Amino acid sequence: MKKILKFLSLTFILVLLFAGCGGKKETEETSAETTKEKVLKVAIDKDATNLNPVFVTDLTGEMFAANIFDTLVSYKDDVSKPAPGVAEKWEISEDGKTYTFYLRKGVKFHNGTELTAKDVKFTIEAIMDPANAAASKQYLNDVESVQVVDNYTVKFTLKNVYASFMLLLGSPQFGILPSEYIAEVGMEAFDRDPIGTGPFKFQEWIPDDHITLVKNEDYFLGKPNLDQAIFRPIPKAEVASVELKSGGIDLASSLLPQDIMSFQSDSNFEVQQTPGLSFQYVGFSAVQKPYSDVRFRKAIYYATDFDSAIKGIYGSTGERAYSWIPPVVFSNDKEYMKSKALPYDEAKAKALFDELKAEGVLKEGMEIPILSPQDAFRSKIATAMASSLVKYGFKPKVQTLEFGTLLPSTEDGKAGIYLLGWGSVPDPDRWTYALFHTDAGKQNRSKYSNKVVDEALVNGRNTADIAKREVEYVKAMRQAIGTDYIHIPLIFKNINVVHTNKVKNFKPSPQGYIYLYTPENNVDIQ
């Protein structure tokens, strides 16, 4: 009997010990689950080329700048009006030429130093410095001076009224830079290891593989929910869809229409759509023959059935464009511009090509390069154009390039035919000046120059009267697009974002930026 009791006692103790071990393991697992990092994996259609806001020239770079840096004012939650950014308030003089900003105290850069008015002045002067070749320099031609009044007050004096100046200062390219840190490391090194005041800190950039951001625990507007965001360049939309379904990524945009429809019927995913401030187009060189001849550009337009190609390739992901200015932005001249779009007409295309061949401008069998990004939409448009040109005795050559190669190849009118895109804030100045003004700089990739257009763009920028501005922008677009055909507008894209149901509080932006944190939308993942 004693042996039996002894055996039972020992068994009971062992059971308790094993139960205790199991309970400890469960507790540890529960604790680990509770403390598991929240990591969002995002597909982007191309890698960044720059992270320093001064050097940024594309939407991908702007998106990263918007998460790493802050601007004086913010349009993240509402593109129609400015909200406080690093400036908590501001004053504008009655004549519209003096802007005074009062900065928040205690805003810290990611290295712990405080942001002050001298950093604002440094940022603006860095953009204006010709040595930096900033694409945004063209927008500051009307800035006469930037004055540091005290540590938390900065004053801008303008030469002329600048209607979209506040929108300008809220753009990601105007993210405030740490002057002392850049003095130590230099602008080029800063581009690869940026420090801002934004909700996320830069951690790592492995080119063509991923860019990793981590949350800024001390962000002055509040703590982000996400611990980390990993952005993976996936140029092919069909590959991004596969990755989304397999769990390789959590969120993607720029997917193919058929894939978007598939995700809409899948309860594990959410599809969000918003009217976009994003545009794609075909551009021509204005300084290289035969592309500089308007007859050649019109012949290209006639030769390709753009209406059918756009409908077949883009589907319901956007609206056919006839001008550069989006429908949601004032000075919408859609009906007139639509009437100037050239229809598919093989006879007219042949007549123009034959005329140019007879004059020696074109040669039979001539090779015609067409440069395009690697995304499925524009590369297919390029292929459709190439297929059409074969009929007329040419040898078209589509070159699909990654953006690090494509963008330099299209500067200074070097590319005869190229396909690119644009996105910006809802003001016509930001949709026209950079692309069409003679002195705009490298974003005028066609090197287009027209006195009527130049004058209209300057007048539109330097008046606050909306009715007068509308007249000027209509004049500019009718000349550049409706007469000179320097570009063929393709589409104003809707912003379509697909994400798993694990992703919460995400809201797509009209520009196509992936904002990880705004005062109204703090992205989370479960």
PDB file of C-alpha atoms in Angstrom, residues 165-373:
ATOM      1  CA  PHE A 165       2.991  78.794 -53.100  1.00  0.00           C
ATOM      2  CA  MET A 166       1.377  77.041 -50.119  1.00  0.00           C
ATOM      3  CA  LEU A 167       0.824  73.882 -52.176  1.00  0.00           C
ATOM      4  CA  LEU A 168       4.471  74.070 -53.159  1.00  0.00           C
ATOM      5  CA  LEU A 169       5.678  74.194 -49.555  1.00  0.00           C
ATOM      6  CA  GLY A 170       3.525  71.180 -48.720  1.00  0.00           C
ATOM      7  CA  SER A 171       5.051  69.044 -51.475  1.00  0.00           C
ATOM      8  CA  PRO A 172       7.349  66.157 -50.444  1.00  0.00           C
ATOM      9  CA  GLN A 173      10.291  67.673 -52.373  1.00  0.00           C
ATOM     10  CA  PHE A 174      10.209  70.454 -49.778  1.00  0.00           C
ATOM     11  CA  GLY A 175      10.768  68.180 -46.792  1.00  0.00           C
ATOM     12  CA  ILE A 176      12.839  70.067 -44.215  1.00  0.00           C
ATOM     13  CA  LEU A 177      16.492  69.006 -44.103  1.00  0.00           C
ATOM     14  CA  PRO A 178      18.858  68.899 -41.070  1.00  0.00           C
ATOM     15  CA  SER A 179      21.357  71.633 -41.924  1.00  0.00           C
ATOM     16  CA  GLU A 180      24.013  70.684 -39.340  1.00  0.00           C
ATOM     17  CA  TYR A 181      23.999  66.991 -40.253  1.00  0.00           C
ATOM     18  CA  ILE A 182      24.262  67.675 -43.986  1.00  0.00           C
ATOM     19  CA  ALA A 183      27.146  70.066 -43.321  1.00  0.00           C
ATOM     20  CA  GLU A 184      28.946  67.041 -41.853  1.00  0.00           C
ATOM     21  CA  VAL A 185      28.112  64.356 -44.439  1.00  0.00           C
ATOM     22  CA  GLY A 186      27.275  66.249 -47.647  1.00  0.00           C
ATOM     23  CA  MET A 187      24.205  66.153 -49.917  1.00  0.00           C
ATOM     24  CA  GLU A 188      25.246  63.051 -51.866  1.00  0.00           C
ATOM     25  CA  ALA A 189      25.855  60.877 -48.801  1.00  0.00           C
ATOM     26  CA  PHE A 190      22.619  62.153 -47.283  1.00  0.00           C
ATOM     27  CA  ASP A 191      20.762  60.831 -50.333  1.00  0.00           C
ATOM     28  CA  ARG A 192      21.696  57.264 -49.356  1.00  0.00           C
ATOM     29  CA  ASP A 193      21.166  57.686 -45.605  1.00  0.00           C
ATOM     30  CA  PRO A 194      18.530  60.407 -45.052  1.00  0.00           C
ATOM     31  CA  ILE A 195      17.421  61.878 -41.728  1.00  0.00           C
ATOM     32  CA  GLY A 196      14.147  63.760 -41.400  1.00  0.00           C
ATOM     33  CA  THR A 197      11.565  64.505 -38.720  1.00  0.00           C
ATOM     34  CA  GLY A 198       8.838  62.321 -40.242  1.00  0.00           C
ATOM     35  CA  PRO A 199       6.851  59.417 -38.769  1.00  0.00           C
ATOM     36  CA  PHE A 200       9.311  56.850 -40.144  1.00  0.00           C
ATOM     37  CA  LYS A 201      13.084  56.588 -40.101  1.00  0.00           C
ATOM     38  CA  PHE A 202      15.218  55.269 -42.916  1.00  0.00           C
ATOM     39  CA  GLN A 203      16.897  51.965 -42.040  1.00  0.00           C
ATOM     40  CA  GLU A 204      18.166  50.216 -45.167  1.00  0.00           C
ATOM     41  CA  TRP A 205      18.263  50.426 -48.970  1.00  0.00           C
ATOM     42  CA  ILE A 206      19.311  47.385 -50.990  1.00  0.00           C
ATOM     43  CA  PRO A 207      18.926  48.604 -54.617  1.00  0.00           C
ATOM     44  CA  ASP A 208      16.339  46.696 -56.660  1.00  0.00           C
ATOM     45  CA  ASP A 209      15.525  44.525 -53.637  1.00  0.00           C
ATOM     46  CA  HIS A 210      13.982  46.570 -50.824  1.00  0.00           C
ATOM     47  CA  ILE A 211      13.894  49.765 -48.795  1.00  0.00           C
ATOM     48  CA  THR A 212      13.115  49.451 -45.097  1.00  0.00           C
ATOM     49  CA  LEU A 213      11.653  52.165 -42.866  1.00  0.00           C
ATOM     50  CA  VAL A 214      11.147  51.891 -39.100  1.00  0.00           C
ATOM     51  CA  LYS A 215       8.818  53.907 -36.928  1.00  0.00           C
ATOM     52  CA  ASN A 216       9.829  57.134 -35.234  1.00  0.00           C
ATOM     53  CA  GLU A 217       8.879  56.512 -31.601  1.00  0.00           C
ATOM     54  CA  ASP A 218       9.159  60.229 -30.842  1.00  0.00           C
ATOM     55  CA  TYR A 219       7.143  61.606 -33.774  1.00  0.00           C
ATOM     56  CA  PHE A 220       5.690  64.946 -32.759  1.00  0.00           C
ATOM     57  CA  LEU A 221       2.212  64.252 -34.175  1.00  0.00           C
ATOM     58  CA  GLY A 222       1.835  60.816 -32.557  1.00  0.00           C
ATOM     59  CA  LYS A 223       3.330  57.323 -32.525  1.00  0.00           C
ATOM     60  CA  PRO A 224       2.885  55.201 -35.676  1.00  0.00           C
ATOM     61  CA  ASN A 225       1.187  51.822 -35.262  1.00  0.00           C
ATOM     62  CA  LEU A 226       3.566  50.029 -37.615  1.00  0.00           C
ATOM     63  CA  ASP A 227       6.997  49.056 -36.358  1.00  0.00           C
ATOM     64  CA  GLN A 228       8.458  48.583 -39.806  1.00  0.00           C
ATOM     65  CA  ALA A 229       7.578  48.915 -43.485  1.00  0.00           C
ATOM     66  CA  ILE A 230       9.438  47.046 -46.223  1.00  0.00           C
ATOM     67  CA  PHE A 231       9.015  48.336 -49.772  1.00  0.00           C
ATOM     68  CA  ARG A 232       9.859  45.879 -52.554  1.00  0.00           C
ATOM     69  CA  PRO A 233      10.284  47.002 -56.178  1.00  0.00           C
ATOM     70  CA  ILE A 234       8.162  44.680 -58.345  1.00  0.00           C
ATOM     71  CA  PRO A 235       7.935  46.185 -61.852  1.00  0.00           C
ATOM     72  CA  LYS A 236       5.645  43.493 -63.273  1.00  0.00           C
ATOM     73  CA  ALA A 237       2.047  43.904 -62.101  1.00  0.00           C
ATOM     74  CA  GLU A 238       1.232  40.221 -62.585  1.00  0.00           C
ATOM     75  CA  VAL A 239       4.118  39.271 -60.280  1.00  0.00           C
ATOM     76  CA  ALA A 240       2.876  41.712 -57.634  1.00  0.00           C
ATOM     77  CA  SER A 241      -0.555  40.026 -57.766  1.00  0.00           C
ATOM     78  CA  VAL A 242       0.991  36.601 -57.214  1.00  0.00           C
ATOM     79  CA  GLU A 243       3.044  37.932 -54.288  1.00  0.00           C
ATOM     80  CA  LEU A 244      -0.072  39.479 -52.756  1.00  0.00           C
ATOM     81  CA  LYS A 245      -2.004  36.222 -52.970  1.00  0.00           C
ATOM     82  CA  SER A 246       0.883  34.172 -51.578  1.00  0.00           C
ATOM     83  CA  GLY A 247       1.525  36.503 -48.630  1.00  0.00           C
ATOM     84  CA  GLY A 248       4.845  37.832 -49.891  1.00  0.00           C
ATOM     85  CA  ILE A 249       3.427  41.347 -49.675  1.00  0.00           C
ATOM     86  CA  ASP A 250       0.484  42.934 -47.863  1.00  0.00           C
ATOM     87  CA  LEU A 251      -0.324  45.887 -50.112  1.00  0.00           C
ATOM     88  CA  ALA A 252       0.081  46.777 -53.792  1.00  0.00           C
ATOM     89  CA  SER A 253      -1.071  49.313 -56.352  1.00  0.00           C
ATOM     90  CA  SER A 254      -0.760  49.566 -60.158  1.00  0.00           C
ATOM     91  CA  LEU A 255      -2.184  46.076 -60.638  1.00  0.00           C
ATOM     92  CA  LEU A 256      -3.732  44.843 -63.877  1.00  0.00           C
ATOM     93  CA  PRO A 257      -7.496  45.425 -64.328  1.00  0.00           C
ATOM     94  CA  GLN A 258      -8.279  41.695 -64.452  1.00  0.00           C
ATOM     95  CA  ASP A 259      -6.351  41.091 -61.239  1.00  0.00           C
ATOM     96  CA  ILE A 260      -8.136  43.947 -59.480  1.00  0.00           C
ATOM     97  CA  MET A 261     -11.468  42.343 -60.429  1.00  0.00           C
ATOM     98  CA  SER A 262     -10.247  39.022 -59.041  1.00  0.00           C
ATOM     99  CA  PHE A 263      -9.270  40.595 -55.717  1.00  0.00           C
ATOM    100  CA  GLN A 264     -12.654  42.359 -55.488  1.00  0.00           C
ATOM    101  CA  SER A 265     -14.354  38.982 -55.331  1.00  0.00           C
ATOM    102  CA  ASP A 266     -11.934  37.585 -52.728  1.00  0.00           C
ATOM    103  CA  SER A 267     -13.057  38.132 -49.130  1.00  0.00           C
ATOM    104  CA  ASN A 268      -9.444  38.023 -47.905  1.00  0.00           C
ATOM    105  CA  PHE A 269      -8.627  41.295 -49.649  1.00  0.00           C
ATOM    106  CA  GLU A 270      -9.884  44.852 -49.826  1.00  0.00           C
ATOM    107  CA  VAL A 271      -9.741  46.995 -52.975  1.00  0.00           C
ATOM    108  CA  GLN A 272      -9.707  50.754 -52.473  1.00  0.00           C
ATOM    109  CA  GLN A 273     -10.112  53.232 -55.317  1.00  0.00           C
ATOM    110  CA  THR A 274      -9.965  57.015 -55.451  1.00  0.00           C
ATOM    111  CA  PRO A 275      -9.869  59.527 -58.343  1.00  0.00           C
ATOM    112  CA  GLY A 276      -6.217  60.126 -59.010  1.00  0.00           C
ATOM    113  CA  LEU A 277      -3.836  62.986 -59.604  1.00  0.00           C
ATOM    114  CA  SER A 278      -1.711  60.689 -61.705  1.00  0.00           C
ATOM    115  CA  PHE A 279      -1.164  60.848 -65.461  1.00  0.00           C
ATOM    116  CA  GLN A 280       0.636  58.924 -68.231  1.00  0.00           C
ATOM    117  CA  TYR A 281       1.625  60.146 -71.684  1.00  0.00           C
ATOM    118  CA  VAL A 282       3.741  59.725 -74.821  1.00  0.00           C
ATOM    119  CA  GLY A 283       6.383  62.429 -75.290  1.00  0.00           C
ATOM    120  CA  PHE A 284       8.487  63.522 -78.253  1.00  0.00           C
ATOM    121  CA  SER A 285      11.807  65.318 -78.541  1.00  0.00           C
ATOM    122  CA  ALA A 286      11.404  68.915 -79.743  1.00  0.00           C
ATOM    123  CA  VAL A 287      15.091  69.209 -80.652  1.00  0.00           C
ATOM    124  CA  GLN A 288      15.855  66.015 -82.617  1.00  0.00           C
ATOM    125  CA  LYS A 289      14.691  65.226 -86.119  1.00  0.00           C
ATOM    126  CA  PRO A 290      12.327  63.750 -87.215  1.00  0.00           C
ATOM    127  CA  TYR A 291      10.587  63.982 -83.826  1.00  0.00           C
ATOM    128  CA  SER A 292      10.824  67.770 -83.777  1.00  0.00           C
ATOM    129  CA  ASP A 293       8.656  67.956 -86.917  1.00  0.00           C
ATOM    130  CA  VAL A 294       4.990  68.320 -85.935  1.00  0.00           C
ATOM    131  CA  ARG A 295       4.006  66.345 -89.046  1.00  0.00           C
ATOM    132  CA  PHE A 296       5.876  63.313 -87.719  1.00  0.00           C
ATOM    133  CA  ARG A 297       4.196  63.622 -84.312  1.00  0.00           C
ATOM    134  CA  LYS A 298       0.764  63.864 -85.943  1.00  0.00           C
ATOM    135  CA  ALA A 299       1.545  60.870 -88.148  1.00  0.00           C
ATOM    136  CA  ILE A 300       2.431  58.808 -85.054  1.00  0.00           C
ATOM    137  CA  TYR A 301      -0.870  59.893 -83.486  1.00  0.00           C
ATOM    138  CA  TYR A 302      -2.855  58.870 -86.594  1.00  0.00           C
ATOM    139  CA  ALA A 303      -0.948  55.602 -86.982  1.00  0.00           C
ATOM    140  CA  THR A 304      -1.923  54.076 -83.633  1.00  0.00           C
ATOM    141  CA  ASP A 305      -5.465  53.354 -82.431  1.00  0.00           C
ATOM    142  CA  PHE A 306      -4.873  54.927 -79.038  1.00  0.00           C
ATOM    143  CA  ASP A 307      -8.542  54.809 -77.987  1.00  0.00           C
ATOM    144  CA  SER A 308      -8.719  51.034 -78.436  1.00  0.00           C
ATOM    145  CA  ALA A 309      -5.254  50.451 -76.987  1.00  0.00           C
ATOM    146  CA  ILE A 310      -5.974  52.511 -73.862  1.00  0.00           C
ATOM    147  CA  LYS A 311      -9.343  50.828 -73.324  1.00  0.00           C
ATOM    148  CA  GLY A 312      -7.887  47.361 -73.794  1.00  0.00           C
ATOM    149  CA  ILE A 313      -4.777  47.893 -71.679  1.00  0.00           C
ATOM    150  CA  TYR A 314      -5.971  50.147 -68.852  1.00  0.00           C
ATOM    151  CA  GLY A 315      -9.582  48.943 -68.671  1.00  0.00           C
ATOM    152  CA  SER A 316     -11.496  50.715 -65.904  1.00  0.00           C
ATOM    153  CA  THR A 317      -8.391  51.868 -64.040  1.00  0.00           C
ATOM    154  CA  GLY A 318      -8.650  55.454 -65.265  1.00  0.00           C
ATOM    155  CA  GLU A 319     -10.070  58.012 -67.681  1.00  0.00           C
ATOM    156  CA  ARG A 320      -8.794  58.773 -71.195  1.00  0.00           C
ATOM    157  CA  ALA A 321      -6.775  61.995 -71.098  1.00  0.00           C
ATOM    158  CA  TYR A 322      -6.795  64.744 -73.731  1.00  0.00           C
ATOM    159  CA  SER A 323      -4.881  67.389 -71.796  1.00  0.00           C
ATOM    160  CA  TRP A 324      -2.301  67.526 -69.033  1.00  0.00           C
ATOM    161  CA  ILE A 325      -4.631  69.138 -66.487  1.00  0.00           C
ATOM    162  CA  PRO A 326      -6.739  66.579 -64.569  1.00  0.00           C
ATOM    163  CA  PRO A 327     -10.554  66.860 -64.580  1.00  0.00           C
ATOM    164  CA  VAL A 328     -10.553  67.562 -60.822  1.00  0.00           C
ATOM    165  CA  VAL A 329      -8.335  70.630 -61.313  1.00  0.00           C
ATOM    166  CA  PHE A 330      -9.755  73.930 -62.570  1.00  0.00           C
ATOM    167  CA  SER A 331      -9.254  75.084 -66.168  1.00  0.00           C
ATOM    168  CA  ASN A 332     -10.703  71.813 -67.405  1.00  0.00           C
ATOM    169  CA  ASP A 333     -10.986  72.267 -71.185  1.00  0.00           C
ATOM    170  CA  LYS A 334     -11.874  68.654 -71.916  1.00  0.00           C
ATOM    171  CA  GLU A 335     -14.359  69.026 -74.785  1.00  0.00           C
ATOM    172  CA  TYR A 336     -12.127  71.323 -76.847  1.00  0.00           C
ATOM    173  CA  MET A 337      -9.019  69.226 -76.185  1.00  0.00           C
ATOM    174  CA  LYS A 338     -10.927  66.064 -77.053  1.00  0.00           C
ATOM    175  CA  SER A 339     -11.857  67.614 -80.388  1.00  0.00           C
ATOM    176  CA  LYS A 340      -8.129  68.173 -81.106  1.00  0.00           C
ATOM    177  CA  ALA A 341      -7.129  64.573 -80.337  1.00  0.00           C
ATOM    178  CA  LEU A 342      -6.258  62.835 -83.605  1.00  0.00           C
ATOM    179  CA  PRO A 343      -8.279  59.726 -84.508  1.00  0.00           C
ATOM    180  CA  TYR A 344      -6.874  56.463 -85.813  1.00  0.00           C
ATOM    181  CA  ASP A 345      -6.519  57.085 -89.562  1.00  0.00           C
ATOM    182  CA  GLU A 346      -4.064  54.971 -91.571  1.00  0.00           C
ATOM    183  CA  ALA A 347      -4.549  57.038 -94.740  1.00  0.00           C
ATOM    184  CA  LYS A 348      -3.624  60.301 -93.024  1.00  0.00           C
ATOM    185  CA  ALA A 349      -0.674  58.659 -91.272  1.00  0.00           C
ATOM    186  CA  LYS A 350       0.636  57.293 -94.572  1.00  0.00           C
ATOM    187  CA  ALA A 351       0.230  60.633 -96.326  1.00  0.00           C
ATOM    188  CA  LEU A 352       2.294  62.423 -93.668  1.00  0.00           C
ATOM    189  CA  PHE A 353       4.963  59.710 -93.543  1.00  0.00           C
ATOM    190  CA  ASP A 354       5.227  59.713 -97.350  1.00  0.00           C
ATOM    191  CA  GLU A 355       5.566  63.503 -97.374  1.00  0.00           C
ATOM    192  CA  LEU A 356       8.407  63.329 -94.852  1.00  0.00           C
ATOM    193  CA  LYS A 357      10.101  60.524 -96.801  1.00  0.00           C
ATOM    194  CA  ALA A 358       9.885  62.551-100.010  1.00  0.00           C
ATOM    195  CA  GLU A 359      11.626  65.456 -98.276  1.00  0.00           C
ATOM    196  CA  GLY A 360      14.349  63.202 -96.894  1.00  0.00           C
ATOM    197  CA  VAL A 361      13.278  63.741 -93.274  1.00  0.00           C
ATOM    198  CA  LEU A 362      12.446  60.028 -92.986  1.00  0.00           C
ATOM    199  CA  LYS A 363      14.026  57.008 -94.647  1.00  0.00           C
ATOM    200  CA  GLU A 364      12.506  53.662 -95.520  1.00  0.00           C
ATOM    201  CA  GLY A 365      13.515  51.062 -92.937  1.00  0.00           C
ATOM    202  CA  MET A 366      14.510  53.739 -90.426  1.00  0.00           C
ATOM    203  CA  GLU A 367      14.870  52.500 -86.845  1.00  0.00           C
ATOM    204  CA  ILE A 368      12.596  54.325 -84.398  1.00  0.00           C
ATOM    205  CA  PRO A 369      13.381  53.711 -80.691  1.00  0.00           C
ATOM    206  CA  ILE A 370      10.499  53.950 -78.209  1.00  0.00           C
ATOM    207  CA  LEU A 371      11.565  54.200 -74.564  1.00  0.00           C
ATOM    208  CA  SER A 372       9.205  52.914 -71.870  1.00  0.00           C
ATOM    209  CA  PRO A 373       9.205  51.934 -68.199  1.00  0.00           C
TER     210      PRO A 373
END
